[in-house]
Amino acid sequence: MSQSAWQTSRLPKFKKLNKSLRVDTVVIGGGITGLSAAYFLKMSGKDVAVVERDRIGMGDTGMTTAHLTAVTDMRLSTLAKTFGEEQARLVWEGGARAIDAIDAVALAEGIHCDFRRVPGFLHAPLREQPAKDEIERFRKEAELGARLGIPVEFVQSAPIVNRPGLRFADQAKFDPLDYLGGLARAIHGDDCEIFENTEATEVDEDPLVIHCGKHKIQCDHLVIATHVPLMGATGLVRATLLQSKLFHYSSYAIGAKVSHGTLPEVSLWDTSDPYYYLRIDQRKSGPYAIFGGEDHKTGQSEDTEASFERLSDLLRELLPSAQIDRRWSGQVIETNDGLPYVGPTAERQFVATGFAGNGMTFGTLAGMMAADWVLGRTTPWQELFAVNRTKVIGGTKDYLKENLDFPWFLIKDRLSPAEGHSPEEVEPGTGKILNIDGRRIACSRDEQGHLEAVSAVCTHLGCLVRWNQAEHTWDCPCHGSRFKPDGSVLAGPAETALAKFEVSQNGAAAGQAETRQHQHSGGAAKGP
Ligand SMILES: Cc1cc2nc3c(=O)[nH]c(=O)nc-3n(C[C@H](O)[C@H](O)[C@H](O)COP(=O)(O)OP(=O)(O)OC[C@H]3O[C@@H](n4cnc5c(N)ncnc54)[C@H](O)[C@@H]3O)c2cc1C
Ligand code: FES
């Protein structure tokens, strides 16, 4: 897989859970949401155990571009129209409070994470022609913002991109993994612990017990901060209903050194859909640009390499001296009405998800809200972000259209011919869905020639996975689950690995080598 702009080497390491224990709260997930929740809980005097399946920061927090902004993907005017002006102001307030909290935590804990206040610019599209009334719309948005007490003004020309837009004062940016490392150091110790390489595999409701392989943690409260929510103790129907309101998109980013003299440190986002986003950092070695966009529904792009190519071409048009040295991608989770889902989903169980492009701020806010929930305190956002809110079931995204993917891809991919019949057809560095003995096997070969063969049937609800050439992962087009070449889960909603197969080089014999724990949907699909 590719590498993001953030250094993982400075992250502290934590041991695997090797005992059973009891704490006030278990937090599942060691990204910004989970570690923020654990930090605020510890500050409130609670004992916390964080369990992380991989290493902390290796989920989407390690793949972010880390603009810290209260400007949401949904325009202020759309928020106001959908939820009312007072609620739109509250959403803004949530982002602004989160930025202030990150600033305060970094200061209090002495975390060197390059936190900087910068202006943010929402500007006319980079690629397309702006709409005729674009300037008029920006002006109206600025008027609405001013009415709501938001520091925004219309500008004829945003820096670097030279397009009209809006300038939002007092936004920020930081290094997310340096911040996460600082949070982790502050959390671990004094009856609070972080466990890495520890997967939560099951939840018992009464008493509340989290199973992590053969060890168990008993607790009074559970915070699920896994970005894609685990089912936990939520009933299947409610868990599936929440899932149907979450839409998984892959987003791409590149990093480049720029020898461009002086460039202002800013955050920029255009108004196209999907939108492009750019931040400029001043590093010791000179200006560094981080540019992202090209979002598509996970597992539904035929050519993931092309997304990086388009992004690179556009950055070089904007900044001709750009020398691209990093590229990566990850997932953003959108919701049916544009707001995140943060709150309880069962008695003593709290979930935070659906942050779209605002996971740094909403993840931090969700951490604060989780601490308030454990302490029995109310927060201004609890109704607006409630998981069971009913006001907007259809919402701004087309609920039905987004959910049609499931039956469509389930049937379509099973009826399509396989991409090959023998592992010999799988070149180094590629993956193919093979039909071996009537079974669909996802076969991939690494650059050294090592072959992995796993069932092509997604363990969530049975669609067929597809090879992502840019990231060397198996991605599911139905609800966005992602798997590593060895079948282990990289991102849910699937909670179970793809079953492993052993195949001979010519594919003559295929046998299921291993069926993993908690297998829901069996082995490889039978079909053409
Ligand atoms: C390319 C890109 C650019 C982005 N840019 C921005 C931006 O500029 N600003 C912004 O605010 N947001 C941005 N985002 C969104 C943001 O990165 C995410 O919303 C945010 O990182 C989500 O954080 P999280 O802690 O909720 O999830 P994650 O960071 O994904 O953490 C969840 C963790 O849970 C763990 N886990 C899962 N299942 C289990 C289990 N069963 N047991 C134990 N652990 C488990 C995972 O291993 C993972 O580490 C961007 C995202 C992408 C992909
Ligand atoms: S079937 Fe739902 S993610 Fe694969």
XYZ file of C-alpha atoms and ligand atoms in Angstrom:
585
model
C 0.000 0.000 0.000
C 1.034 3.640 -0.433
C 2.399 5.978 2.217
C 0.832 9.135 3.591
C 2.548 12.422 4.422
C 2.688 11.631 8.153
C 5.544 9.797 9.856
C 4.533 6.735 11.802
C 7.982 6.271 13.350
C 7.304 8.776 16.126
C 4.209 6.900 17.366
C 4.609 5.122 20.723
C 4.097 1.334 20.694
C 1.796 -0.584 23.017
C 1.619 -4.266 23.866
C -1.119 -6.710 22.946
C -3.796 -7.461 25.579
C -2.471 -10.459 27.531
C -4.847 -10.584 30.514
C -8.505 -10.090 31.360
C -9.398 -6.923 33.258
C -12.126 -4.528 34.397
C -12.340 -0.802 33.662
C -14.971 1.960 33.628
C -14.933 2.326 29.831
C -13.613 0.353 26.892
C -12.878 2.317 23.714
C -12.592 0.243 20.531
C -10.416 1.973 17.913
C -7.173 3.915 18.192
C -7.818 6.722 15.684
C -8.527 10.358 16.510
C -12.071 9.565 17.706
C -11.102 6.732 20.050
C -8.030 8.407 21.500
C -9.863 11.731 21.950
C -12.651 9.896 23.815
C -10.111 8.042 25.974
C -8.206 11.248 26.709
C -11.283 13.239 27.756
C -12.505 10.286 29.842
C -9.188 9.983 31.631
C -9.211 13.745 32.292
C -12.659 13.202 33.871
C -11.218 10.616 36.256
C -12.339 7.428 34.483
C -10.292 4.245 33.957
C -10.151 3.486 30.261
C -8.854 0.633 28.110
C -8.352 1.323 24.390
C -8.192 -1.730 22.128
C -6.792 -1.272 18.631
C -6.799 -4.056 16.033
C -3.632 -2.804 14.328
C -1.394 0.033 15.533
C -2.832 3.369 16.677
C -3.236 5.856 13.820
C -3.116 3.179 11.127
C -6.793 3.586 10.194
C -8.109 6.587 8.284
C -6.537 8.998 10.778
C -3.196 8.010 9.237
C -4.586 8.718 5.754
C -6.109 12.131 6.405
C -4.889 15.439 5.016
C -5.688 16.983 8.412
C -7.302 20.298 7.568
C -8.883 21.372 10.835
C -11.990 23.195 9.858
C -15.497 24.039 10.922
C -16.425 24.370 7.232
C -18.371 21.206 6.477
C -18.712 19.376 3.161
C -22.345 20.518 3.155
C -22.734 24.232 2.354
C -23.913 26.449 5.210
C -27.020 27.424 3.235
C -27.921 23.736 2.681
C -27.428 23.027 6.389
C -29.639 25.992 7.258
C -32.309 24.907 4.740
C -32.278 21.292 5.955
C -31.968 21.744 9.711
C -32.689 25.434 10.378
C -30.307 28.369 10.924
C -29.838 27.754 14.643
C -28.759 24.139 14.016
C -26.442 25.230 11.169
C -24.774 27.586 13.634
C -24.501 24.716 16.124
C -22.741 22.535 13.545
C -20.257 25.344 12.923
C -19.835 25.814 16.669
C -19.022 22.087 17.034
C -16.169 22.345 14.520
C -14.833 25.551 16.073
C -14.957 24.065 19.597
C -13.076 20.981 18.377
C -10.296 23.123 16.867
C -10.036 25.042 20.156
C -9.914 21.720 22.060
C -7.065 20.352 19.894
C -5.185 23.624 20.408
C -5.730 23.451 24.202
C -4.807 19.733 24.503
C -1.625 20.209 22.434
C -0.651 23.113 24.679
C -1.509 21.354 27.954
C 0.289 18.105 27.030
C 3.218 19.748 25.257
C 2.407 17.971 21.965
C 4.545 19.262 19.079
C 2.184 18.659 16.189
C 2.666 21.803 14.068
C -0.767 23.083 15.046
C -1.233 26.341 13.117
C -4.193 28.657 12.715
C -4.663 29.365 9.001
C -7.407 30.912 6.898
C -9.560 28.461 4.928
C -10.855 29.272 1.422
C -13.854 27.704 -0.299
C -13.434 28.670 -3.960
C -14.879 28.204 -7.455
C -14.108 24.838 -9.130
C -10.584 24.021 -10.311
C -11.584 21.967 -13.330
C -15.110 22.936 -14.327
C -16.465 26.303 -15.393
C -18.032 28.038 -12.396
C -21.832 28.246 -12.420
C -23.145 31.599 -13.737
C -24.481 32.569 -10.340
C -21.412 31.261 -8.405
C -20.318 34.726 -7.180
C -23.870 35.581 -6.173
C -24.065 32.311 -4.208
C -20.767 33.020 -2.438
C -22.019 36.485 -1.473
C -25.294 35.057 -0.087
C -23.357 32.408 1.848
C -21.157 35.160 3.352
C -24.272 37.128 4.370
C -25.778 34.045 6.022
C -22.482 33.348 7.809
C -22.286 36.908 9.100
C -25.872 36.623 10.393
C -24.910 33.441 12.279
C -21.778 35.016 13.756
C -19.379 33.010 11.553
C -16.092 34.738 10.561
C -16.518 34.546 6.762
C -16.151 37.070 3.936
C -16.388 37.044 0.142
C -13.052 37.334 -1.739
C -12.569 38.035 -5.457
C -9.470 35.836 -5.605
C -8.432 33.046 -3.228
C -4.627 32.649 -2.955
C -2.784 30.143 -5.190
C -5.890 29.146 -7.158
C -6.897 32.706 -8.166
C -10.606 32.027 -8.078
C -13.450 33.819 -6.310
C -14.659 32.331 -3.082
C -15.127 32.691 0.661
C -12.466 33.285 3.300
C -13.048 31.673 6.708
C -10.817 33.063 9.458
C -9.272 30.985 12.257
C -9.256 27.506 10.735
C -6.199 25.339 11.423
C -4.019 22.391 10.388
C -1.688 20.023 12.183
C 0.254 16.770 11.927
C -2.401 14.206 12.922
C -0.024 11.420 13.931
C 2.175 13.663 16.080
C -1.025 14.782 17.810
C -2.257 11.192 18.170
C 1.102 10.084 19.601
C 0.871 12.878 22.190
C -2.692 11.868 23.107
C -1.625 8.215 23.479
C 1.276 9.112 25.799
C -1.094 11.194 27.935
C -3.685 8.379 28.105
C -1.450 5.403 28.940
C -0.696 5.006 32.649
C -2.500 5.531 35.978
C -5.029 2.692 35.459
C -5.596 3.606 31.794
C -4.139 1.381 29.094
C -3.831 1.141 25.332
C -3.565 -2.291 23.706
C -2.411 -2.623 20.107
C -2.768 -5.670 17.836
C -5.867 -6.427 19.888
C -9.110 -6.937 18.017
C -12.505 -6.688 19.715
C -14.263 -9.785 18.421
C -17.498 -9.966 20.393
C -19.616 -7.989 22.849
C -21.721 -9.492 25.655
C -24.462 -7.229 26.922
C -25.093 -8.167 30.527
C -22.617 -7.842 32.128
C -20.973 -5.673 29.475
C -17.917 -7.634 28.363
C -15.689 -7.046 25.336
C -13.993 -10.185 24.040
C -10.589 -9.743 22.439
C -9.574 -13.228 21.366
C -9.155 -15.281 24.524
C -9.083 -12.271 26.886
C -12.056 -10.247 28.132
C -12.525 -6.720 29.422
C -15.545 -6.052 31.628
C -16.744 -2.464 31.701
C -19.641 -0.115 32.487
C -19.546 1.712 29.144
C -18.405 0.932 25.613
C -17.357 3.523 23.009
C -17.164 2.178 19.443
C -14.744 4.437 17.547
C -13.934 2.159 14.623
C -14.924 4.689 11.897
C -17.168 2.011 10.333
C -19.229 1.001 13.359
C -19.039 -2.558 14.672
C -22.349 -4.123 15.528
C -21.382 -4.412 19.201
C -24.483 -5.049 21.295
C -26.834 -3.361 18.793
C -29.508 -5.671 17.370
C -28.946 -6.789 13.777
C -31.872 -4.775 12.401
C -30.810 -1.509 14.026
C -27.173 -2.074 13.086
C -28.175 -2.698 9.458
C -30.441 0.378 9.414
C -27.534 2.549 10.592
C -25.304 0.899 7.983
C -27.807 1.773 5.247
C -27.371 5.463 6.135
C -23.553 5.378 5.789
C -21.892 5.642 2.372
C -18.222 4.746 1.982
C -16.127 6.802 -0.428
C -12.442 6.410 -1.299
C -10.509 9.669 -1.395
C -7.018 10.158 -2.875
C -4.147 12.419 -1.800
C -0.649 13.297 -2.980
C 2.195 15.184 -1.287
C 4.734 17.341 -3.144
C 7.745 19.519 -2.446
C 7.293 22.898 -4.084
C 10.155 25.233 -4.959
C 7.906 28.190 -5.434
C 9.371 30.982 -3.352
C 6.869 32.110 -0.799
C 3.508 30.389 -0.625
C 0.993 31.286 2.086
C 0.050 28.582 4.624
C -3.619 28.047 3.823
C -6.374 25.488 3.464
C -8.314 25.482 0.190
C -11.351 23.505 -0.987
C -13.221 23.935 -4.265
C -16.961 23.686 -4.804
C -16.940 20.826 -7.326
C -18.562 17.513 -6.407
C -16.452 15.565 -5.491
C -14.265 18.444 -4.376
C -10.490 19.037 -4.469
C -8.620 20.086 -1.333
C -5.177 21.633 -0.948
C -3.057 22.626 2.027
C 0.324 24.320 1.976
C 2.747 23.684 4.838
C 5.987 25.539 5.469
C 8.468 22.806 6.378
C 12.141 23.151 7.251
C 12.934 21.923 3.736
C 10.583 24.492 2.139
C 6.930 24.626 1.101
C 5.070 21.310 0.916
C 1.707 20.862 -0.835
C -0.853 18.202 0.072
C -3.556 17.867 -2.545
C -6.573 15.542 -2.456
C -9.852 14.640 -4.142
C -11.124 12.276 -6.871
C -13.549 10.603 -4.425
C -15.661 7.675 -5.631
C -17.694 4.995 -3.906
C -15.306 2.403 -2.501
C -14.803 -0.630 -4.726
C -16.591 0.984 -7.682
C -13.675 2.412 -9.683
C -12.270 0.257 -12.465
C -8.978 2.177 -12.494
C -7.769 3.509 -9.146
C -4.356 4.438 -10.631
C -6.097 6.942 -12.940
C -7.341 8.898 -9.899
C -3.738 9.522 -8.807
C -2.768 10.520 -12.358
C -5.566 13.104 -12.628
C -4.685 14.498 -9.195
C -0.989 14.783 -10.136
C -1.748 16.532 -13.456
C -3.990 19.059 -11.743
C -1.466 19.835 -9.004
C 1.275 20.389 -11.604
C -1.051 22.780 -13.464
C -1.528 24.755 -10.249
C 2.064 24.528 -8.994
C 4.362 23.630 -11.919
C 7.383 23.100 -9.623
C 5.576 20.371 -7.616
C 7.756 17.268 -7.090
C 5.358 14.541 -5.967
C 6.942 12.215 -3.395
C 3.944 10.651 -1.603
C 0.562 9.271 -2.550
C -2.100 7.505 -0.564
C -5.820 6.947 -0.264
C -8.343 6.140 2.437
C -12.021 6.254 3.206
C -14.437 8.972 4.122
C -17.860 7.970 5.378
C -20.758 10.118 4.293
C -24.284 10.054 5.670
C -27.743 10.438 4.179
C -28.248 13.933 5.611
C -24.670 15.243 5.763
C -24.272 15.161 9.566
C -22.332 12.540 11.558
C -23.966 9.901 13.740
C -22.688 10.294 17.305
C -24.467 8.879 20.345
C -25.756 5.772 22.077
C -26.942 2.808 19.951
C -27.733 0.460 22.842
C -27.744 0.736 26.594
C -24.211 1.684 27.693
C -22.890 1.622 24.117
C -21.859 4.760 22.171
C -20.953 5.007 18.477
C -19.322 7.788 16.428
C -19.204 7.660 12.631
C -20.119 9.408 9.356
C -17.708 12.349 9.610
C -17.308 12.810 5.811
C -14.327 15.158 5.214
C -14.435 16.533 8.772
C -13.207 13.560 10.821
C -10.483 15.518 12.600
C -12.921 18.022 14.065
C -16.041 15.833 14.329
C -13.890 12.936 15.667
C -12.553 15.242 18.391
C -16.041 16.579 19.126
C -17.344 12.980 19.255
C -14.607 12.199 21.810
C -15.834 15.067 23.982
C -19.444 13.945 23.544
C -18.537 10.351 24.499
C -16.962 11.581 27.732
C -20.058 13.688 28.491
C -22.300 10.666 27.813
C -20.325 8.443 30.210
C -20.515 11.176 32.853
C -24.265 11.630 32.317
C -23.890 15.204 31.049
C -25.956 16.626 28.190
C -24.288 18.256 25.188
C -25.660 20.773 22.670
C -25.149 18.306 19.763
C -26.746 15.172 21.183
C -30.071 15.537 19.383
C -28.675 16.923 16.154
C -26.177 14.034 15.792
C -28.344 11.333 17.456
C -28.052 7.932 15.809
C -31.816 7.433 15.922
C -32.713 10.900 14.568
C -35.690 10.629 12.295
C -36.027 14.136 10.902
C -34.176 13.451 7.640
C -34.240 9.790 6.602
C -34.027 10.675 2.882
C -31.832 13.710 3.376
C -29.544 15.360 0.895
C -27.956 12.182 -0.478
C -30.263 10.014 -2.511
C -30.940 7.338 0.119
C -32.483 4.843 -2.312
C -29.900 5.365 -5.052
C -26.988 4.961 -2.612
C -28.499 1.726 -1.274
C -29.252 0.256 -4.684
C -25.562 -0.671 -4.940
C -26.078 -3.711 -2.763
C -28.503 -5.806 -4.804
C -27.034 -4.499 -8.094
C -23.387 -5.470 -7.468
C -24.393 -8.667 -5.641
C -26.032 -9.957 -8.810
C -23.950 -8.224 -11.496
C -20.540 -9.437 -10.319
C -21.712 -13.027 -9.903
C -23.001 -13.068 -13.463
C -19.843 -11.519 -14.966
C -17.177 -13.888 -16.257
C -14.179 -14.446 -13.971
C -10.924 -12.609 -14.824
C -8.981 -15.854 -15.176
C -8.783 -19.514 -14.258
C -5.236 -20.073 -13.066
C -2.874 -18.374 -10.608
C -0.350 -18.321 -13.455
C -2.462 -15.541 -14.978
C -1.832 -13.287 -11.935
C 1.227 -11.075 -12.612
C 3.435 -9.844 -9.728
C 1.900 -6.749 -8.079
C -1.624 -7.498 -9.328
C -4.777 -9.330 -8.293
C -7.557 -11.140 -10.197
C -10.794 -12.918 -9.426
C -10.272 -16.472 -10.692
C -12.777 -19.204 -11.306
C -11.158 -22.346 -9.919
C -13.219 -25.520 -9.718
C -16.360 -23.392 -10.001
C -15.390 -21.149 -7.087
C -14.592 -17.407 -7.171
C -11.135 -17.019 -5.641
C -9.472 -13.626 -5.091
C -5.839 -14.265 -6.050
C -3.084 -11.707 -5.711
C 0.671 -11.848 -6.124
C 3.109 -9.466 -4.426
C 6.136 -7.972 -6.185
C 8.294 -10.869 -4.912
C 5.977 -13.403 -6.545
C 4.266 -14.650 -3.347
C 0.688 -15.748 -4.067
C -2.299 -15.177 -1.738
C -5.641 -16.853 -2.436
C -8.766 -15.951 -0.484
C -12.488 -16.265 -1.013
C -13.846 -13.472 -3.232
C -17.099 -13.408 -1.229
C -17.296 -10.395 1.082
C -18.012 -11.582 4.623
C -20.442 -8.703 5.205
C -23.377 -9.588 2.957
C -21.865 -11.702 0.211
C -20.974 -9.402 -2.725
C -17.809 -10.152 -4.675
C -14.731 -8.069 -3.845
C -12.635 -6.312 -6.515
C -8.886 -5.692 -6.756
C -7.742 -2.133 -6.018
C -4.577 -1.804 -8.086
C -3.424 1.475 -6.487
C -3.642 0.212 -2.900
C -3.258 -3.566 -3.382
C -6.403 -4.329 -1.428
C -9.638 -6.196 -2.109
C -12.522 -3.678 -1.945
C -16.226 -4.471 -1.861
C -18.465 -2.329 -4.113
C -21.605 -2.924 -2.034
C -20.941 -1.224 1.317
C -17.224 -0.437 1.068
C -15.533 -3.165 3.171
C -11.810 -3.510 2.430
C -9.495 -6.473 2.914
C -5.720 -6.968 2.788
C -4.344 -9.498 0.232
C -4.233 -12.162 2.989
C -7.984 -11.616 3.559
C -7.774 -9.786 6.907
C -10.214 -6.899 7.386
C -8.824 -3.439 6.690
C -12.162 -1.611 6.982
C -15.708 -2.704 7.790
C -18.650 -3.110 7.832
C -17.286 -6.660 7.372
C -15.994 -7.880 10.726
C -14.598 -11.216 9.501
C -11.606 -12.024 7.306
C -12.012 -13.546 3.827
C -11.459 -17.290 4.087
C -8.021 -18.439 2.925
C -7.592 -20.919 0.091
C -4.679 -23.012 -0.979
C -4.278 -23.241 -4.719
C -1.626 -24.962 -6.750
C 0.248 -22.827 -9.307
C -1.852 -24.096 -12.220
C -5.054 -23.832 -10.217
C -5.869 -27.503 -10.689
C -6.732 -28.074 -7.051
C -8.354 -25.593 -4.698
C -9.163 -26.221 -1.071
C -10.261 -24.055 1.806
C -7.207 -23.893 4.055
C -8.780 -22.058 6.896
C -12.180 -20.735 7.882
C -11.739 -17.796 10.189
C -13.569 -17.221 13.420
C -17.073 -15.664 13.191
C -17.443 -16.487 9.517
C -20.867 -15.157 8.477
C -21.194 -15.904 4.805
C -19.176 -18.987 4.057
C -16.505 -19.653 1.473
C -16.067 -18.743 -2.154
C -19.035 -18.183 -4.465
C -19.975 -20.896 -6.901
C -20.499 -19.499 -10.357
C -19.266 -19.022 -13.899
C -7.619 11.060 1.892
C -8.389 11.580 3.102
C -8.331 12.915 3.440
C -9.024 13.388 4.550
N -8.897 14.704 4.900
C -9.491 15.174 6.008
C -9.254 16.512 6.433
O -8.507 17.276 5.791
N -9.865 16.931 7.573
C -10.668 16.106 8.307
O -11.203 16.563 9.321
N -10.901 14.820 7.946
C -10.327 14.340 6.812
N -10.507 13.030 6.442
C -11.416 12.193 7.234
C -10.721 11.675 8.493
O -9.423 11.211 8.179
C -11.513 10.524 9.143
O -12.862 10.888 9.251
C -10.992 10.241 10.539
O -9.613 9.951 10.494
C -11.757 9.093 11.202
O -11.138 8.861 12.438
P -11.616 7.666 13.369
O -10.770 7.695 14.584
O -13.081 7.757 13.548
O -11.327 6.362 12.504
P -9.930 5.606 12.205
O -8.785 6.552 12.196
O -10.165 4.807 10.967
O -9.752 4.687 13.455
C -10.551 3.537 13.677
C -9.669 2.457 14.266
O -10.472 1.374 14.703
C -9.712 0.192 14.546
N -10.620 -0.961 14.573
C -11.574 -1.307 13.673
N -12.213 -2.430 14.059
C -11.642 -2.813 15.232
C -11.864 -3.903 16.126
N -12.797 -4.832 15.886
N -11.101 -3.995 17.245
C -10.144 -3.075 17.507
N -9.896 -2.020 16.687
C -10.639 -1.881 15.568
C -9.011 0.388 13.204
O -7.868 -0.445 13.092
C -8.663 1.882 13.263
O -7.351 2.119 13.728
C -9.818 12.518 5.338
C -9.868 11.154 5.008
C -9.156 10.685 3.901
C -9.188 9.228 3.582
S -21.418 -7.009 1.065
Fe -21.502 -5.264 2.328
S -19.469 -4.527 2.302
Fe -19.363 -6.286 1.088
